[in-house]
PDB file of C-alpha atoms in Angstrom:
ATOM      1  CA  MET A   1      92.514  48.607  53.160  1.00 55.00           C
ATOM      2  CA  VAL A   2      89.856  48.695  50.425  1.00 52.00           C
ATOM      3  CA  THR A   3      92.201  50.607  48.093  1.00 55.00           C
ATOM      4  CA  LEU A   4      94.960  48.073  48.689  1.00 49.00           C
ATOM      5  CA  LEU A   5      92.578  45.189  47.965  1.00 45.00           C
ATOM      6  CA  LYS A   6      91.292  46.822  44.750  1.00 51.00           C
ATOM      7  CA  SER A   7      94.853  47.451  43.612  1.00 52.00           C
ATOM      8  CA  ALA A   8      95.912  43.872  44.281  1.00 48.00           C
ATOM      9  CA  LEU A   9      92.868  42.359  42.581  1.00 48.00           C
ATOM     10  CA  GLY A  10      93.256  44.711  39.620  1.00 53.00           C
ATOM     11  CA  GLY A  11      96.854  43.628  39.207  1.00 54.00           C
ATOM     12  CA  VAL A  12      95.809  39.981  39.197  1.00 55.00           C
ATOM     13  CA  PHE A  13      92.702  40.151  37.002  1.00 55.00           C
ATOM     14  CA  ASN A  14      93.339  43.058  34.607  1.00 53.00           C
ATOM     15  CA  PRO A  15      95.762  41.083  32.400  1.00 54.00           C
ATOM     16  CA  PHE A  16      93.044  38.489  31.792  1.00 57.00           C
ATOM     17  CA  PHE A  17      90.545  41.066  30.546  1.00 61.00           C
ATOM     18  CA  ARG A  18      92.835  43.471  28.708  1.00 64.00           C
ATOM     19  CA  ARG A  19      92.878  43.054  24.955  1.00 75.00           C
ATOM     20  CA  PRO A  20      96.282  42.853  23.237  1.00 84.00           C
ATOM     21  CA  ASN A  21      97.536  45.944  21.436  1.00 94.00           C
ATOM     22  CA  ARG A  22      96.497  46.375  17.828  1.00 96.00           C
ATOM     23  CA  VAL A  23      99.385  46.351  15.353  1.00 97.00           C
ATOM     24  CA  GLN A  24     100.483  48.698  12.593  1.00 98.00           C
ATOM     25  CA  SER A  25     103.467  49.013  10.261  1.00 98.00           C
ATOM     26  CA  ALA A  26     105.257  52.370  10.089  1.00 98.00           C
ATOM     27  CA  ALA A  27     107.637  53.723   7.437  1.00 98.00           C
ATOM     28  CA  LEU A  28     110.792  55.610   8.397  1.00 98.00           C
ATOM     29  CA  CYS A  29     111.491  57.127   4.996  1.00 98.00           C
ATOM     30  CA  TYR A  30     114.925  58.619   4.407  1.00 98.00           C
ATOM     31  CA  ARG A  31     117.041  60.243   1.716  1.00 98.00           C
ATOM     32  CA  LYS A  32     120.397  61.946   1.348  1.00 95.00           C
ATOM     33  CA  GLY A  33     119.858  65.682   1.671  1.00 89.00           C
ATOM     34  CA  GLU A  34     122.189  68.616   1.113  1.00 86.00           C
ATOM     35  CA  SER A  35     123.453  68.443   4.690  1.00 84.00           C
ATOM     36  CA  GLY A  36     123.264  64.661   5.217  1.00 91.00           C
ATOM     37  CA  LYS A  37     120.604  62.059   5.875  1.00 96.00           C
ATOM     38  CA  GLU A  38     117.029  63.352   6.206  1.00 98.00           C
ATOM     39  CA  VAL A  39     113.843  61.622   7.348  1.00 98.00           C
ATOM     40  CA  LEU A  40     110.266  62.309   6.345  1.00 98.00           C
ATOM     41  CA  LEU A  41     107.501  63.252   8.750  1.00 98.00           C
ATOM     42  CA  ILE A  42     103.894  63.829   7.722  1.00 98.00           C
ATOM     43  CA  SER A  43     101.036  65.557   9.477  1.00 98.00           C
ATOM     44  CA  SER A  44      98.272  63.447  10.970  1.00 95.00           C
ATOM     45  CA  ARG A  45      94.826  64.024   9.503  1.00 90.00           C
ATOM     46  CA  GLY A  46      93.090  64.631  12.820  1.00 81.00           C
ATOM     47  CA  THR A  47      95.368  66.757  14.986  1.00 87.00           C
ATOM     48  CA  GLY A  48      98.045  67.826  12.498  1.00 92.00           C
ATOM     49  CA  ARG A  49     100.838  66.526  14.729  1.00 95.00           C
ATOM     50  CA  TRP A  50     104.005  65.088  13.135  1.00 98.00           C
ATOM     51  CA  ILE A  51     104.025  61.310  12.586  1.00 98.00           C
ATOM     52  CA  LEU A  52     105.491  58.576  10.387  1.00 98.00           C
ATOM     53  CA  PRO A  53     103.335  57.102   7.613  1.00 98.00           C
ATOM     54  CA  LYS A  54     101.736  53.986   9.087  1.00 98.00           C
ATOM     55  CA  GLY A  55      98.735  51.714   8.820  1.00 97.00           C
ATOM     56  CA  TRP A  56      96.954  48.472   9.591  1.00 97.00           C
ATOM     57  CA  PRO A  57      98.155  45.149   8.132  1.00 98.00           C
ATOM     58  CA  ILE A  58      97.335  44.642   4.441  1.00 98.00           C
ATOM     59  CA  ASP A  59      96.324  41.196   3.204  1.00 97.00           C
ATOM     60  CA  GLY A  60      99.062  39.660   1.072  1.00 97.00           C
ATOM     61  CA  LYS A  61     101.800  42.023   2.330  1.00 98.00           C
ATOM     62  CA  ASP A  62     104.336  41.572   5.103  1.00 98.00           C
ATOM     63  CA  GLY A  63     105.131  44.347   7.573  1.00 98.00           C
ATOM     64  CA  ALA A  64     107.689  46.026   5.329  1.00 98.00           C
ATOM     65  CA  GLY A  65     105.347  45.806   2.334  1.00 98.00           C
ATOM     66  CA  THR A  66     102.534  47.363   4.361  1.00 98.00           C
ATOM     67  CA  ALA A  67     104.861  50.182   5.478  1.00 98.00           C
ATOM     68  CA  ALA A  68     105.837  50.858   1.852  1.00 98.00           C
ATOM     69  CA  GLN A  69     102.181  50.911   0.776  1.00 98.00           C
ATOM     70  CA  GLU A  70     101.289  53.342   3.569  1.00 98.00           C
ATOM     71  CA  ALA A  71     104.264  55.557   2.655  1.00 98.00           C
ATOM     72  CA  TRP A  72     102.871  55.771  -0.886  1.00 98.00           C
ATOM     73  CA  GLU A  73      99.274  56.434   0.156  1.00 98.00           C
ATOM     74  CA  GLU A  74     100.045  58.958   2.904  1.00 98.00           C
ATOM     75  CA  ALA A  75     103.168  60.674   1.551  1.00 98.00           C
ATOM     76  CA  GLY A  76     103.645  59.817  -2.143  1.00 98.00           C
ATOM     77  CA  VAL A  77     106.890  57.950  -1.460  1.00 98.00           C
ATOM     78  CA  GLN A  78     108.452  56.027  -4.340  1.00 98.00           C
ATOM     79  CA  PRO A  79     110.889  53.644  -2.613  1.00 97.00           C
ATOM     80  CA  SER A  80     114.217  52.434  -3.952  1.00 96.00           C
ATOM     81  CA  LYS A  81     114.883  50.068  -1.027  1.00 96.00           C
ATOM     82  CA  VAL A  82     112.641  48.661   1.708  1.00 97.00           C
ATOM     83  CA  LYS A  83     114.375  46.795   4.533  1.00 97.00           C
ATOM     84  CA  ALA A  84     112.521  43.703   5.771  1.00 97.00           C
ATOM     85  CA  LYS A  85     114.192  43.833   9.201  1.00 98.00           C
ATOM     86  CA  PRO A  86     112.414  46.307  11.502  1.00 98.00           C
ATOM     87  CA  LEU A  87     114.259  49.169  13.194  1.00 98.00           C
ATOM     88  CA  GLY A  88     112.121  48.819  16.317  1.00 98.00           C
ATOM     89  CA  GLN A  89     108.656  49.356  17.724  1.00 98.00           C
ATOM     90  CA  TYR A  90     106.774  52.085  19.515  1.00 98.00           C
ATOM     91  CA  ASN A  91     103.463  52.234  21.337  1.00 98.00           C
ATOM     92  CA  TYR A  92     100.753  54.860  21.192  1.00 96.00           C
ATOM     93  CA  ASP A  93      97.014  55.295  21.665  1.00 94.00           C
ATOM     94  CA  LYS A  94      95.102  55.483  18.391  1.00 91.00           C
ATOM     95  CA  LEU A  95      92.181  57.929  18.551  1.00 86.00           C
ATOM     96  CA  PHE A  96      89.257  57.013  16.311  1.00 85.00           C
ATOM     97  CA  ASP A  97      86.743  59.380  14.709  1.00 84.00           C
ATOM     98  CA  ASN A  98      84.034  58.198  17.125  1.00 91.00           C
ATOM     99  CA  GLY A  99      86.111  59.319  20.138  1.00 86.00           C
ATOM    100  CA  ALA A 100      87.213  55.816  21.165  1.00 90.00           C
ATOM    101  CA  SER A 101      90.879  54.895  21.519  1.00 90.00           C
ATOM    102  CA  ALA A 102      92.907  51.703  21.391  1.00 94.00           C
ATOM    103  CA  PRO A 103      96.515  50.847  22.273  1.00 96.00           C
ATOM    104  CA  VAL A 104      98.660  50.216  19.190  1.00 97.00           C
ATOM    105  CA  THR A 105     102.153  48.808  18.695  1.00 98.00           C
ATOM    106  CA  ALA A 106     103.737  50.128  15.486  1.00 98.00           C
ATOM    107  CA  THR A 107     106.689  48.278  13.965  1.00 98.00           C
ATOM    108  CA  VAL A 108     109.041  50.631  12.099  1.00 98.00           C
ATOM    109  CA  TYR A 109     110.686  49.727   8.761  1.00 98.00           C
ATOM    110  CA  SER A 110     113.272  51.865   6.961  1.00 98.00           C
ATOM    111  CA  ILE A 111     112.558  52.899   3.389  1.00 98.00           C
ATOM    112  CA  LYS A 112     115.137  54.579   1.173  1.00 98.00           C
ATOM    113  CA  VAL A 113     113.290  57.070  -1.022  1.00 98.00           C
ATOM    114  CA  GLU A 114     113.937  57.254  -4.756  1.00 97.00           C
ATOM    115  CA  GLY A 115     111.330  59.898  -5.530  1.00 97.00           C
ATOM    116  CA  MET A 116     108.233  61.695  -4.319  1.00 98.00           C
ATOM    117  CA  ALA A 117     104.983  61.974  -6.263  1.00 98.00           C
ATOM    118  CA  ASP A 118     103.118  65.279  -6.330  1.00 96.00           C
ATOM    119  CA  THR A 119      99.778  63.502  -6.524  1.00 97.00           C
ATOM    120  CA  TYR A 120      99.003  60.524  -4.262  1.00 98.00           C
ATOM    121  CA  PRO A 121      95.903  59.262  -2.424  1.00 98.00           C
ATOM    122  CA  GLU A 122      96.172  61.535   0.660  1.00 98.00           C
ATOM    123  CA  SER A 123      97.966  64.508  -0.929  1.00 97.00           C
ATOM    124  CA  THR A 124      95.187  66.952  -0.004  1.00 97.00           C
ATOM    125  CA  GLN A 125      94.977  65.718   3.597  1.00 96.00           C
ATOM    126  CA  ARG A 126      98.591  65.818   4.798  1.00 97.00           C
ATOM    127  CA  THR A 127     101.726  67.946   4.847  1.00 97.00           C
ATOM    128  CA  ARG A 128     105.180  66.415   4.241  1.00 98.00           C
ATOM    129  CA  ASN A 129     108.424  67.667   5.760  1.00 98.00           C
ATOM    130  CA  TRP A 130     112.034  66.467   5.375  1.00 98.00           C
ATOM    131  CA  MET A 131     114.459  67.055   8.264  1.00 97.00           C
ATOM    132  CA  PRO A 132     117.403  65.548  10.147  1.00 97.00           C
ATOM    133  CA  ALA A 133     116.394  62.598  12.344  1.00 97.00           C
ATOM    134  CA  SER A 134     117.462  64.489  15.478  1.00 97.00           C
ATOM    135  CA  GLU A 135     115.005  67.290  14.642  1.00 98.00           C
ATOM    136  CA  ALA A 136     112.247  64.768  13.867  1.00 98.00           C
ATOM    137  CA  ALA A 137     112.828  63.163  17.283  1.00 98.00           C
ATOM    138  CA  GLU A 138     111.962  66.474  18.919  1.00 98.00           C
ATOM    139  CA  LEU A 139     108.719  66.848  16.945  1.00 98.00           C
ATOM    140  CA  VAL A 140     107.072  63.444  17.484  1.00 98.00           C
ATOM    141  CA  ASP A 141     105.148  62.703  20.678  1.00 96.00           C
ATOM    142  CA  GLU A 142     105.927  59.026  21.323  1.00 97.00           C
ATOM    143  CA  PRO A 143     109.003  58.443  23.551  1.00 98.00           C
ATOM    144  CA  GLU A 144     109.928  55.114  21.898  1.00 98.00           C
ATOM    145  CA  LEU A 145     109.692  56.685  18.432  1.00 98.00           C
ATOM    146  CA  LYS A 146     111.926  59.524  19.631  1.00 98.00           C
ATOM    147  CA  ASP A 147     114.512  56.875  20.605  1.00 98.00           C
ATOM    148  CA  ILE A 148     114.272  55.159  17.182  1.00 98.00           C
ATOM    149  CA  LEU A 149     114.784  58.472  15.394  1.00 98.00           C
ATOM    150  CA  ARG A 150     117.723  59.471  17.601  1.00 97.00           C
ATOM    151  CA  ALA A 151     119.422  56.129  16.889  1.00 97.00           C
ATOM    152  CA  PHE A 152     118.807  56.279  13.126  1.00 95.00           C
TER     153      PHE A 152
END
């Protein structure tokens, strides 16, 4: 009975105390490769897992502009075309250096890549890898991002 009461009260009151998800903009960078369209994944700085370039909102930039800026800083991407309409969103838990975490909703924008710089702000902290979107879908952890990549 106590468990049932706790569950019911939690379902009623938790939404009032839960903070909304933080937001980020993510860049799905693509190019035409030798065997067709390829997408870019980068390694995360903390765990080394495969991710899209992404970051917090930047003053004076919209979501697509933020995604393009993050693609430059994290992967050295020189875009030829940035689409303002998002491809979709995915959710994940952001782990901070202090051990805390927060829920994040990342909105994904497609960026056609014109070129790649050898030197860029995070060039010594990340690895870049081009691959078919179907392969990228198998390497990322987030189920909703897997779906976006499979549909791309």
